[in-house]
mmCIF file of C-alpha atoms in Angstrom:
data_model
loop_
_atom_site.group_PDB
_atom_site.id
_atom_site.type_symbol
_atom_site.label_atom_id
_atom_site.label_comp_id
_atom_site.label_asym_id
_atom_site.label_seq_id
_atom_site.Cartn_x
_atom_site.Cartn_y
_atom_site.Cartn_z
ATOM 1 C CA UNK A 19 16.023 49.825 4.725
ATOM 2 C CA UNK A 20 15.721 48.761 8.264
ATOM 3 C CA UNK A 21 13.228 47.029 10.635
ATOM 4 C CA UNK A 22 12.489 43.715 12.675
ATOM 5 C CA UNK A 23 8.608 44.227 12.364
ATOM 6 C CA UNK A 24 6.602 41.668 10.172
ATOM 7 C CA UNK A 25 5.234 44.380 8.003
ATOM 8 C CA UNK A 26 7.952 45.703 7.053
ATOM 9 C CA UNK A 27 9.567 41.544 6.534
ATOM 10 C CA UNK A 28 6.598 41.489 3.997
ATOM 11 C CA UNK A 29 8.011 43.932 2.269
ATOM 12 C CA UNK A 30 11.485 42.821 2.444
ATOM 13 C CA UNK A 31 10.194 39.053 1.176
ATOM 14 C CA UNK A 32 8.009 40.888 -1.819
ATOM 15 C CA UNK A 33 11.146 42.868 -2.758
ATOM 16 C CA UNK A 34 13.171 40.168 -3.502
ATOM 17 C CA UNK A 35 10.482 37.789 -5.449
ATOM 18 C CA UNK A 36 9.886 40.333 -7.485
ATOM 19 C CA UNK A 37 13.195 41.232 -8.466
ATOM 20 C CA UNK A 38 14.202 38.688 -10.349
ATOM 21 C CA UNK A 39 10.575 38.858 -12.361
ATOM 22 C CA UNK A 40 11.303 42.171 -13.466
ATOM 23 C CA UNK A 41 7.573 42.830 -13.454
ATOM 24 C CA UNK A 42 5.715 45.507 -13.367
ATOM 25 C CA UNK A 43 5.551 47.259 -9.457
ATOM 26 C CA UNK A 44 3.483 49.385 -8.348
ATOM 27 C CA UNK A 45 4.663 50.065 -4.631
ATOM 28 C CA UNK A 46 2.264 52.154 -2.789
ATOM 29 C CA UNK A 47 2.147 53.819 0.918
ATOM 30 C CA UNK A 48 1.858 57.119 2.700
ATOM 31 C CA UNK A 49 4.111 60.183 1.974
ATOM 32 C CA UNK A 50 7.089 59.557 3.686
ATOM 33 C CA UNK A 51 7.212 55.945 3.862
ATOM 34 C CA UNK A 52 10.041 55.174 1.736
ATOM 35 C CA UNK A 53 8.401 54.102 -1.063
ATOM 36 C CA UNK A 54 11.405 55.290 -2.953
ATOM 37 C CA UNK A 55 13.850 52.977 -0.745
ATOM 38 C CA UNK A 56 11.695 50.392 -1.758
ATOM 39 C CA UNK A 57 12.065 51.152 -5.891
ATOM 40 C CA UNK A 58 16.369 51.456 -5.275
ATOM 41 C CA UNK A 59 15.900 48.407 -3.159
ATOM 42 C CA UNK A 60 14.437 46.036 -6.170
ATOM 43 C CA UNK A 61 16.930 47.535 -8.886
ATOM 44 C CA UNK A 62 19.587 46.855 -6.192
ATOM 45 C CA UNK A 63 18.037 42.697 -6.196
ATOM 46 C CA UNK A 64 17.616 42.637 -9.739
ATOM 47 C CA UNK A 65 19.697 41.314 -12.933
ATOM 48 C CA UNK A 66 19.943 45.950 -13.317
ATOM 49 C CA UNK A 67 21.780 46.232 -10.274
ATOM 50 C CA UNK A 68 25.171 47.512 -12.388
ATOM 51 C CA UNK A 69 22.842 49.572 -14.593
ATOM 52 C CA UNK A 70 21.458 53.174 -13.800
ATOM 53 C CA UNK A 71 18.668 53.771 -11.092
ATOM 54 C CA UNK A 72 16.678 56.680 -12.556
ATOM 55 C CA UNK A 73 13.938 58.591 -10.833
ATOM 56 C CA UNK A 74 11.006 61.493 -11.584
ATOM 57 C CA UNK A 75 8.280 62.947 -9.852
ATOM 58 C CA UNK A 76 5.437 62.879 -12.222
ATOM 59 C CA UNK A 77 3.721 65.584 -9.205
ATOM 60 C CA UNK A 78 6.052 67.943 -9.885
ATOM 61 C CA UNK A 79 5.937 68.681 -14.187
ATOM 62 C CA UNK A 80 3.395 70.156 -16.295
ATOM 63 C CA UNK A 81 1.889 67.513 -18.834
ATOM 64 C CA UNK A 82 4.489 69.152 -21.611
ATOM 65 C CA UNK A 83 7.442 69.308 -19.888
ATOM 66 C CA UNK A 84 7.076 65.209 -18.324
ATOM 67 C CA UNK A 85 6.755 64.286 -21.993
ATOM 68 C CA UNK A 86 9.924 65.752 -23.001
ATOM 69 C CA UNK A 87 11.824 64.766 -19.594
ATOM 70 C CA UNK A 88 10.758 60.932 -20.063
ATOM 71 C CA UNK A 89 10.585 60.838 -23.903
ATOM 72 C CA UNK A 90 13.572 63.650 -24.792
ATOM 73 C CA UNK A 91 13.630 66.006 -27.389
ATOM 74 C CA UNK A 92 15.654 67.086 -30.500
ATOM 75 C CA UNK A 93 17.215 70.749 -31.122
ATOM 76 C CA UNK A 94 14.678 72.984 -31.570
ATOM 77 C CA UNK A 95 11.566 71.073 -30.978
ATOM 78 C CA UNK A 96 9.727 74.253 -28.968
ATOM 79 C CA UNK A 97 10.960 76.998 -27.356
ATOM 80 C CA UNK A 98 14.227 77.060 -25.630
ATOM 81 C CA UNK A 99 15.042 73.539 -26.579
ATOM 82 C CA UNK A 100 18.571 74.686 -27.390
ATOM 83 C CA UNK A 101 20.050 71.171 -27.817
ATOM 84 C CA UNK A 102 18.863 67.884 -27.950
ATOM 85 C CA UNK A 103 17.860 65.563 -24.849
ATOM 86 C CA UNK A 104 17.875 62.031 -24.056
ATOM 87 C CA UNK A 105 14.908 60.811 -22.199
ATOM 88 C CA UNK A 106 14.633 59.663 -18.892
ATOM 89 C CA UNK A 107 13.025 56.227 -20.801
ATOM 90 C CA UNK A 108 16.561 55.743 -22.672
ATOM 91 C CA UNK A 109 18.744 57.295 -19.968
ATOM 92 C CA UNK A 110 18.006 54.161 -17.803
ATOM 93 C CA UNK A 111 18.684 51.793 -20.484
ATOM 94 C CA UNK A 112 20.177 48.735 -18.874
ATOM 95 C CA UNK A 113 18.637 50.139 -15.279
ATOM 96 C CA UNK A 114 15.201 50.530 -13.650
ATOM 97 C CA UNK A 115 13.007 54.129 -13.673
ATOM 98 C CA UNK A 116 11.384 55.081 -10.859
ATOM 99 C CA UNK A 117 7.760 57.037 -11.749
ATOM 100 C CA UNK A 118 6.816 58.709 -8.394
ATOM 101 C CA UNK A 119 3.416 59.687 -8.026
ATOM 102 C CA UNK A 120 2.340 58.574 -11.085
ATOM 103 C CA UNK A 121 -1.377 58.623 -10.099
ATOM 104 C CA UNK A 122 -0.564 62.689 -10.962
ATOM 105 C CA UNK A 123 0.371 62.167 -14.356
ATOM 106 C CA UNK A 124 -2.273 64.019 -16.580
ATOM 107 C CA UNK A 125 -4.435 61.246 -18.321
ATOM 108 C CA UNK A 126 -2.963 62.527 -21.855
ATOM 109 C CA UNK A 127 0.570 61.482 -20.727
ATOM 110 C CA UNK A 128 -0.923 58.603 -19.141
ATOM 111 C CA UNK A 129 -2.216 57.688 -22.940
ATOM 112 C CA UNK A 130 1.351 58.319 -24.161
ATOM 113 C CA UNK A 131 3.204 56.332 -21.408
ATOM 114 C CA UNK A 132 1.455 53.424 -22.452
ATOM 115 C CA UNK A 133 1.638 53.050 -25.823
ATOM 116 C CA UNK A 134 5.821 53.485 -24.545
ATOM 117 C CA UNK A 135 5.577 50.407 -22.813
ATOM 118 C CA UNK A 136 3.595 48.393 -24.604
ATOM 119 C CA UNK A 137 5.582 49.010 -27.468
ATOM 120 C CA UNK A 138 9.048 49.639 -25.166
ATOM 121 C CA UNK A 139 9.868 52.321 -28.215
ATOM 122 C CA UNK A 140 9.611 55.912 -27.959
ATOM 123 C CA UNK A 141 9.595 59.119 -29.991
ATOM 124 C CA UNK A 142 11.509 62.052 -28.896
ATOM 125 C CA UNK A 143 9.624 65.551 -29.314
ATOM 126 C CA UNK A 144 10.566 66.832 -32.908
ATOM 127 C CA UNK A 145 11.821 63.767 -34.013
ATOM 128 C CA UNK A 146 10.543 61.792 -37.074
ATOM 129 C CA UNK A 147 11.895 58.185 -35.752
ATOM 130 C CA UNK A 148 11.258 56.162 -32.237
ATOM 131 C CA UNK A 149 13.931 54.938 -30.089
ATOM 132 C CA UNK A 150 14.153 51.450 -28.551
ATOM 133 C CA UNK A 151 14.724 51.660 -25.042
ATOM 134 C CA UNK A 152 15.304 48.811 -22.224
ATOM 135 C CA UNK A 153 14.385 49.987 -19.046
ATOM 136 C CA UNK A 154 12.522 48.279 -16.243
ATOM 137 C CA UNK A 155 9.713 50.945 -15.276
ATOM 138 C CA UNK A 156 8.717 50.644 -11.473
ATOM 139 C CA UNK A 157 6.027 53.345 -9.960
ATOM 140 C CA UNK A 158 5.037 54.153 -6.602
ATOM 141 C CA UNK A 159 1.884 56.122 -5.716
ATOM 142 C CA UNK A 160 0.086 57.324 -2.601
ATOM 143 C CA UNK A 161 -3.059 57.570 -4.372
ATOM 144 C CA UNK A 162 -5.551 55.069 -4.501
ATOM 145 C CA UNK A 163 -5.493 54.098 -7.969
ATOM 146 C CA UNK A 164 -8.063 51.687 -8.167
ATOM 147 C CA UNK A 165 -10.548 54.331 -7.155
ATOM 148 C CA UNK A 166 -8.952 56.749 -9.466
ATOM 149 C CA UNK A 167 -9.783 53.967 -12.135
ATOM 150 C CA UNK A 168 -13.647 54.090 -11.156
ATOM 151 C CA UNK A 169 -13.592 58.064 -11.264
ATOM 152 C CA UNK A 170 -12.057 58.337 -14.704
ATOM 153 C CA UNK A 171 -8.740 60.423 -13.822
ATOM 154 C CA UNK A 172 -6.534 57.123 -14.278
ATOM 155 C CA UNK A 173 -6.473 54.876 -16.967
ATOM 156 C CA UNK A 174 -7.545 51.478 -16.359
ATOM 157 C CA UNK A 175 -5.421 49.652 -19.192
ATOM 158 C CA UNK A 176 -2.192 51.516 -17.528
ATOM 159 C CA UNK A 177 -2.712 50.472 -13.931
ATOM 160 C CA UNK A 178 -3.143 46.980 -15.075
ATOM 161 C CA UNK A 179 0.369 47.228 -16.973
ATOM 162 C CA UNK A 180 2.132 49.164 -14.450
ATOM 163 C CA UNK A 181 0.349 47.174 -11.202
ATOM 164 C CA UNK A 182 1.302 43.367 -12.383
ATOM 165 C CA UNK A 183 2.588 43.364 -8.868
ATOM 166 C CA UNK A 184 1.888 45.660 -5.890
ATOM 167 C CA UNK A 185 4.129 46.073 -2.640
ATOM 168 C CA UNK A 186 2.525 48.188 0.050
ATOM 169 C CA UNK A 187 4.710 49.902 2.080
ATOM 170 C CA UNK A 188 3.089 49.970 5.717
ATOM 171 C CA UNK A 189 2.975 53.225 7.714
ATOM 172 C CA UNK A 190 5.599 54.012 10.559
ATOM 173 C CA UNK A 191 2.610 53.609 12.869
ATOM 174 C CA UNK A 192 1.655 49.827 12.691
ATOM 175 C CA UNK A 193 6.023 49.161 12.232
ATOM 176 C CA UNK A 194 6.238 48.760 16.230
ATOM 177 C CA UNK A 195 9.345 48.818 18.103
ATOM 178 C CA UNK A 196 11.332 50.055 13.995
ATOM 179 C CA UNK A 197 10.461 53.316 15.188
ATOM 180 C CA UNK A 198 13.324 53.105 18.247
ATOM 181 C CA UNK A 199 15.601 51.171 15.744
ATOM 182 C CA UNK A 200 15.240 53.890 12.719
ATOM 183 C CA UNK A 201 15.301 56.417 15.548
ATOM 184 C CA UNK A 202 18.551 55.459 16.854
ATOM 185 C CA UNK A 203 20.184 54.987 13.162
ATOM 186 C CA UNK A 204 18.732 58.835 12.375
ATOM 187 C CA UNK A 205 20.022 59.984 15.965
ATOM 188 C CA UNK A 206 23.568 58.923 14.991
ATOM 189 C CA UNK A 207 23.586 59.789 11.781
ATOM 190 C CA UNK A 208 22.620 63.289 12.615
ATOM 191 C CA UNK A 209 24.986 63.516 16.080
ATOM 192 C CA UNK A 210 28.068 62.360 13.705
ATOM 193 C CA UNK A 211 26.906 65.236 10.967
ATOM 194 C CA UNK A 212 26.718 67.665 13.817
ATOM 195 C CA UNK A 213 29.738 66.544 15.464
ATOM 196 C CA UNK A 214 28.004 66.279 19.041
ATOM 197 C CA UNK A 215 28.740 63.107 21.400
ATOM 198 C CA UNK A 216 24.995 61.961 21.497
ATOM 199 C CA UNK A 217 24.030 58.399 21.923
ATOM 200 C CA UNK A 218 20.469 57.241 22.530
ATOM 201 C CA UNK A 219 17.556 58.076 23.684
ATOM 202 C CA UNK A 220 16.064 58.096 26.927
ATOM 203 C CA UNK A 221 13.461 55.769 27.731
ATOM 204 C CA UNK A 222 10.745 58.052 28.444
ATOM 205 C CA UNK A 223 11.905 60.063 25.007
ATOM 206 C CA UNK A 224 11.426 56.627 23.777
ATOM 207 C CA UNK A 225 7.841 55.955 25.404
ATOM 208 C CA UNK A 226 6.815 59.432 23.534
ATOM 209 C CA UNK A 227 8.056 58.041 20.333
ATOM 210 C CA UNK A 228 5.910 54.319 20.308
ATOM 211 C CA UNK A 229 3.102 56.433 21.353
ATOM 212 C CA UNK A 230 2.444 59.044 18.728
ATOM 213 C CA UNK A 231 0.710 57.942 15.266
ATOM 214 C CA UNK A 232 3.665 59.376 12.797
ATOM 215 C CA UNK A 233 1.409 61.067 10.090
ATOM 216 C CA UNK A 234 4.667 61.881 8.754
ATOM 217 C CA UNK A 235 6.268 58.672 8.891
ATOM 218 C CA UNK A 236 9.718 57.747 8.547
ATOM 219 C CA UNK A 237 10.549 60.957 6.814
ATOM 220 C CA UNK A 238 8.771 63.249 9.907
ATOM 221 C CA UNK A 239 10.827 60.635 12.417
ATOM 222 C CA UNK A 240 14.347 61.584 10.861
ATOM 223 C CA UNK A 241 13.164 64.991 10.974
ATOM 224 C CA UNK A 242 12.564 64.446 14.974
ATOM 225 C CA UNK A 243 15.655 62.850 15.305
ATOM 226 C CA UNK A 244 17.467 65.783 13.886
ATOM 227 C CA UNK A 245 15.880 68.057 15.987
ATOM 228 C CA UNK A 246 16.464 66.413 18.883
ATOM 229 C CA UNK A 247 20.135 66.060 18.380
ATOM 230 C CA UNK A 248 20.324 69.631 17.660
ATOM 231 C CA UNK A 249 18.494 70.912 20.887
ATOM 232 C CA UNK A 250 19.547 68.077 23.331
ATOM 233 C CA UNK A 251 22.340 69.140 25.637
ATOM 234 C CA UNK A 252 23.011 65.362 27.330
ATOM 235 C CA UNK A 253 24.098 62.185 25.680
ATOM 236 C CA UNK A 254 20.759 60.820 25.371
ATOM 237 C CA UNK A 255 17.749 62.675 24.046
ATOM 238 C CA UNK A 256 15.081 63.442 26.716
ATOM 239 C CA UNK A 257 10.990 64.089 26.309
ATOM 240 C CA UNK A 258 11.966 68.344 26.163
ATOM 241 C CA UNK A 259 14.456 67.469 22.368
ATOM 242 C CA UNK A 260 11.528 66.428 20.848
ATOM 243 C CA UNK A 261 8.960 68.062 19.212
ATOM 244 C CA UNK A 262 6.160 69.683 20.833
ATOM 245 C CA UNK A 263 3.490 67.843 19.117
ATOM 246 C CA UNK A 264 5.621 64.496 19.696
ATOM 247 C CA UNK A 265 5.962 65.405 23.704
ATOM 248 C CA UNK A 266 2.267 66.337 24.072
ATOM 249 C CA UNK A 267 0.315 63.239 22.289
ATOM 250 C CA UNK A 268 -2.446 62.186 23.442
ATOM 251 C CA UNK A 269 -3.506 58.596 21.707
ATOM 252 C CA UNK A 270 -7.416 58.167 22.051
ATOM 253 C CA UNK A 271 -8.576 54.706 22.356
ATOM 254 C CA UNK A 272 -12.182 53.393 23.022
ATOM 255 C CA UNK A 273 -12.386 51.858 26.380
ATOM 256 C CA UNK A 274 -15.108 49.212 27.229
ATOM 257 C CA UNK A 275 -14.037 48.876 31.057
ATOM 258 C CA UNK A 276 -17.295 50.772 32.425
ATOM 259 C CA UNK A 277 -20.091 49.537 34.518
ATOM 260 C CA UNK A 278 -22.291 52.837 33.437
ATOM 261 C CA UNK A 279 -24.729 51.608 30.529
ATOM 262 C CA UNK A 280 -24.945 55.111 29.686
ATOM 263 C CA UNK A 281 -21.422 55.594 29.093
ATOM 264 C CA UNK A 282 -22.000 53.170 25.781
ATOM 265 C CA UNK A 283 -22.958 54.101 22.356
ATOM 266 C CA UNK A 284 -24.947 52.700 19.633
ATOM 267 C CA UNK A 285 -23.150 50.030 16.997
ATOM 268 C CA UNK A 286 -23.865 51.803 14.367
ATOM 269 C CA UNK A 287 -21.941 54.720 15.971
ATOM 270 C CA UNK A 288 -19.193 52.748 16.887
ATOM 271 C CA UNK A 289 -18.943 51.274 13.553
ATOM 272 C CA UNK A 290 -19.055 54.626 12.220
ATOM 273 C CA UNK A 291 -16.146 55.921 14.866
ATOM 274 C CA UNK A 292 -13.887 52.624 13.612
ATOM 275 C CA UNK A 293 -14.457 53.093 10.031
ATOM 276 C CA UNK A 294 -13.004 56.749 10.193
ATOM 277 C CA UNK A 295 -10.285 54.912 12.430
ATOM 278 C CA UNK A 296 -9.231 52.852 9.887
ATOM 279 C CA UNK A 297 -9.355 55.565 6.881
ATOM 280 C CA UNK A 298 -7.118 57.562 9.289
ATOM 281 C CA UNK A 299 -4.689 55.096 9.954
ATOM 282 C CA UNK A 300 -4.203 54.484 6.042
ATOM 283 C CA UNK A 301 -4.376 57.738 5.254
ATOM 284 C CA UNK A 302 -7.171 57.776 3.266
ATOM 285 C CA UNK A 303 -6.629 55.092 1.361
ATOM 286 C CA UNK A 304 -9.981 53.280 1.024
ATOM 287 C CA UNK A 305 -8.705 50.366 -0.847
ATOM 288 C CA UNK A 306 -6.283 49.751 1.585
ATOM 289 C CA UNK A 307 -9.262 50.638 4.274
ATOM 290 C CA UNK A 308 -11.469 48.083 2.699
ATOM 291 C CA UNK A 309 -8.625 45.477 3.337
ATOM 292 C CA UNK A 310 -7.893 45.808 6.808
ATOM 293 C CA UNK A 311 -11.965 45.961 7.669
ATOM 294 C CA UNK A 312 -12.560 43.215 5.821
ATOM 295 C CA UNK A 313 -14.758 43.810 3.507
ATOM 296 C CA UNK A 314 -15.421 44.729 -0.147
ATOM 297 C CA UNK A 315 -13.913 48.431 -1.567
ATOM 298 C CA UNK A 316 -17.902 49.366 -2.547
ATOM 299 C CA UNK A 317 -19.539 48.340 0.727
ATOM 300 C CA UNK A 318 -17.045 51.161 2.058
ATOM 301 C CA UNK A 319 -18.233 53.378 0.021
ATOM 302 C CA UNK A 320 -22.202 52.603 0.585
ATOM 303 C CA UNK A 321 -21.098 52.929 4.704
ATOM 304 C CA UNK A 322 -19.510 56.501 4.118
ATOM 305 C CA UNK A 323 -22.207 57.489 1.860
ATOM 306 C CA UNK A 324 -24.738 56.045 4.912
ATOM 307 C CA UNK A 325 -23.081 57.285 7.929
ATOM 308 C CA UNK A 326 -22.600 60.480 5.747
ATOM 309 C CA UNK A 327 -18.460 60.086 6.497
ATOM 310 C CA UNK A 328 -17.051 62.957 4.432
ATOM 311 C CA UNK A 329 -12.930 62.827 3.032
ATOM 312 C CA UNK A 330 -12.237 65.813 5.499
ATOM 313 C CA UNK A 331 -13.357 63.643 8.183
ATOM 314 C CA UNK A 332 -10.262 61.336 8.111
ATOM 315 C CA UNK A 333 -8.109 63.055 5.495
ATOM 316 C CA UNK A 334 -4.879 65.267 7.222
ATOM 317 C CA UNK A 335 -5.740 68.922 6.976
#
C-alpha cells in the first residue's frame, strides 16, 4: 500500500491499532479501492502474520455452495461431494479470513455465520459433530450496511459483531497527488513486465491524471497505466497513451465569480446540486454521504425524498 495523502495515513494509523486488537473489521470503500490490501495489510500487523491469509467473495456463490466453502463438507453430503472438504473457517486456523462483499451474503447464511462466530465452532455439511476453529474473520463491503440494516436484507446482530471496528478506505479521487505516486509504481511495474524502457509520465499526462474523478479507482488507474505503457512509443507517457475518457475530462465545478444575478440559482437548488455531489463522490454511499455533509443519515434521506433525488441520479450506470 502506498500514498503520502492524509486519508490514506488514516488508514495506515487505523491498520495498525487495530491489529494488535484482533477485533472485528469491517473495512469499507468503493470497488477498486483496495479494500483487500487493506484486510492482507492487518493480518500482515497482527500476532497471524506467520499464519494463513484466506479470502472469499461472498458476491460470487450461491447461498449453498458459500455454506459448504466456509463451513466444509464430508463425503457424500449432496451431490458431487466426492470427498470431504475443510472449510475456509478451519483452513485459516492460526490466520485471518477475508469475507469480501459480505453485505451479499443471503440473510440465511448471514443467520449461520453468526451463530459460527459467536460460538467460533462450526459444523461441516453432513457431519454429526462441530469443529473448533481459530480464525480472525475480517470483512470488507461496498455496501452501505447500516442502511441495509434499516431495510431488512442485513442482519443487525451480525454487523454489530463483524463492525466492532470500521476502516474506510477513501476513494482515489480525494487521495491527491497518490494518484502520480501509484501511477508511477503501476507504470514501472507494467514497462518491466513488457520489457519496454518507459519511465514517467509527462507532465501534461500527469495534469490529465489529478484531474479526472477515478470512478474506478486504484484498480481503473493500474489499468491506465498499463495501457499507456503498452501504446506509448517515448520514455514518458504523453496525454494520446491514455485513455480516451481520461484525455477528454471535463471536471464541472460551480463557479460564483459572476456579476449577472441571473446567472445564480436558488439554495434550495444548489443544495440539491451538492447533495447529489457528495452521493457521487462516495459512490452512493449515504452513510458515508451523511458524514461528509454533516449531518444525520435520516435527514439525508428526508432531503432526497424532498428534492425527489432518485439512486440513478448519483449511482454509476
Amino acid at each position: 500500500m502506498l500514498g503520502e495523502s492524509t486519508a490514506i495515513k488514516q488508514v495506515f494509523d487505523m491498520i495498525r491499532r487495530v491489529a494488535d486488537t484482533e477485533a472485528g473489521a469491517l473495512i469499507c470503500g468503493e470497488s477498486g479501492t483496495g479494500k483487500e490490501l487493506v484486510a492482507r495489510a492487518l493480518h500482515r500487523e497482527s500476532k497471524r502474520a506467520k499464519g494463513p491469509f484466506v479470502g472469499v467473495n461472498c458476491a460470487s456463490l450461491p447461498a449453498s455452495l458459500l455454506e459448504s466453502e466456509l463451513f466444509g463438507h464430508t463425503k457424500g453430503a449432496f451431490t458431487g461431494a466426492t470427498g470431504a472438504r475443510v472449510g475456509l473457517l478451519c483452513e485459516a486456523n492460526g490466520g485471518t479470513l477475508l469475507l469480501d462483499e459480505v453485505g451479499e451474503m443471503p440473510l440465511e447464511m448471514q443467520t449461520k455465520l453468526l451463530r459460527a462466530l459467536q460460538e467460533r465452532r462450526v459444523r461441516p455439511i453432513g457431519a454429526n459433530h462441530e469443529v473448533v476453529f481459530d480464525a480472525w474473520v475480517i470483512s470488507a463491503t461496498k455496501r452501505d450496511l447500516e442502511a441495509d440494516v434499516e431495510d431488512g436484507r442485513f442482519r443487525e446482530d451480525l454487523f454489530y459483531r463483524i463492525n466492532v471496528v470500521r476502516i474506510d478506505v477513501p476513494p482515489l479521487r480525494v487521495r491527491g497527488t497518490d494518484i502520480l505516486l501509484l501511477a508511477q509504481t503501476f507504470l514501472l511495474r507494467a514497462a518491466d513486465n513488457a520489457g519496454k524502457p518507459v519511465k514517467g509520465i509527462s507532465s501534461e499526462a500527469a495534469e490529465k491524471l489529478l484531474a479526472y474523478d477515478w470512478p474506478g479507482n486504484v484498480r481503473e488507474l493500474e489499468n491506465a497505466m498499463r495501457r499507456a505503457v503498452a501504446l506509448t512509443r517515448y520514455e514518458n507517457v504523453v496525454v494520446d497513451d491514455l485513455p480516451p475518457k481520461i484525455r477528454d475530462f471535463k471536471s464541472t465545478h460551480l463557479s460564483f465569480d459572476s456579476d449577472d444575478l441571473s446567472s445564480f440559482v436558488l439554495l434550495e437548488e444548489l443544495e440539491k446540486r451538492y447533495i447529489v455531489s457528495v452521493l457521487k463522490a462516495a459512490g452512493g454511499n449515504k452513510t458515508a454521504a451523511a458524514r461528509v455533509l454533516g449531518i444525520e443519515r435520516r435527514t439525508l434521506y428526508r432531503k432526497l425524498e424532498r428534492y425527489g433525488i432518485k439512486d440513478d441520479a448519483f449511482k454509476a450506470s
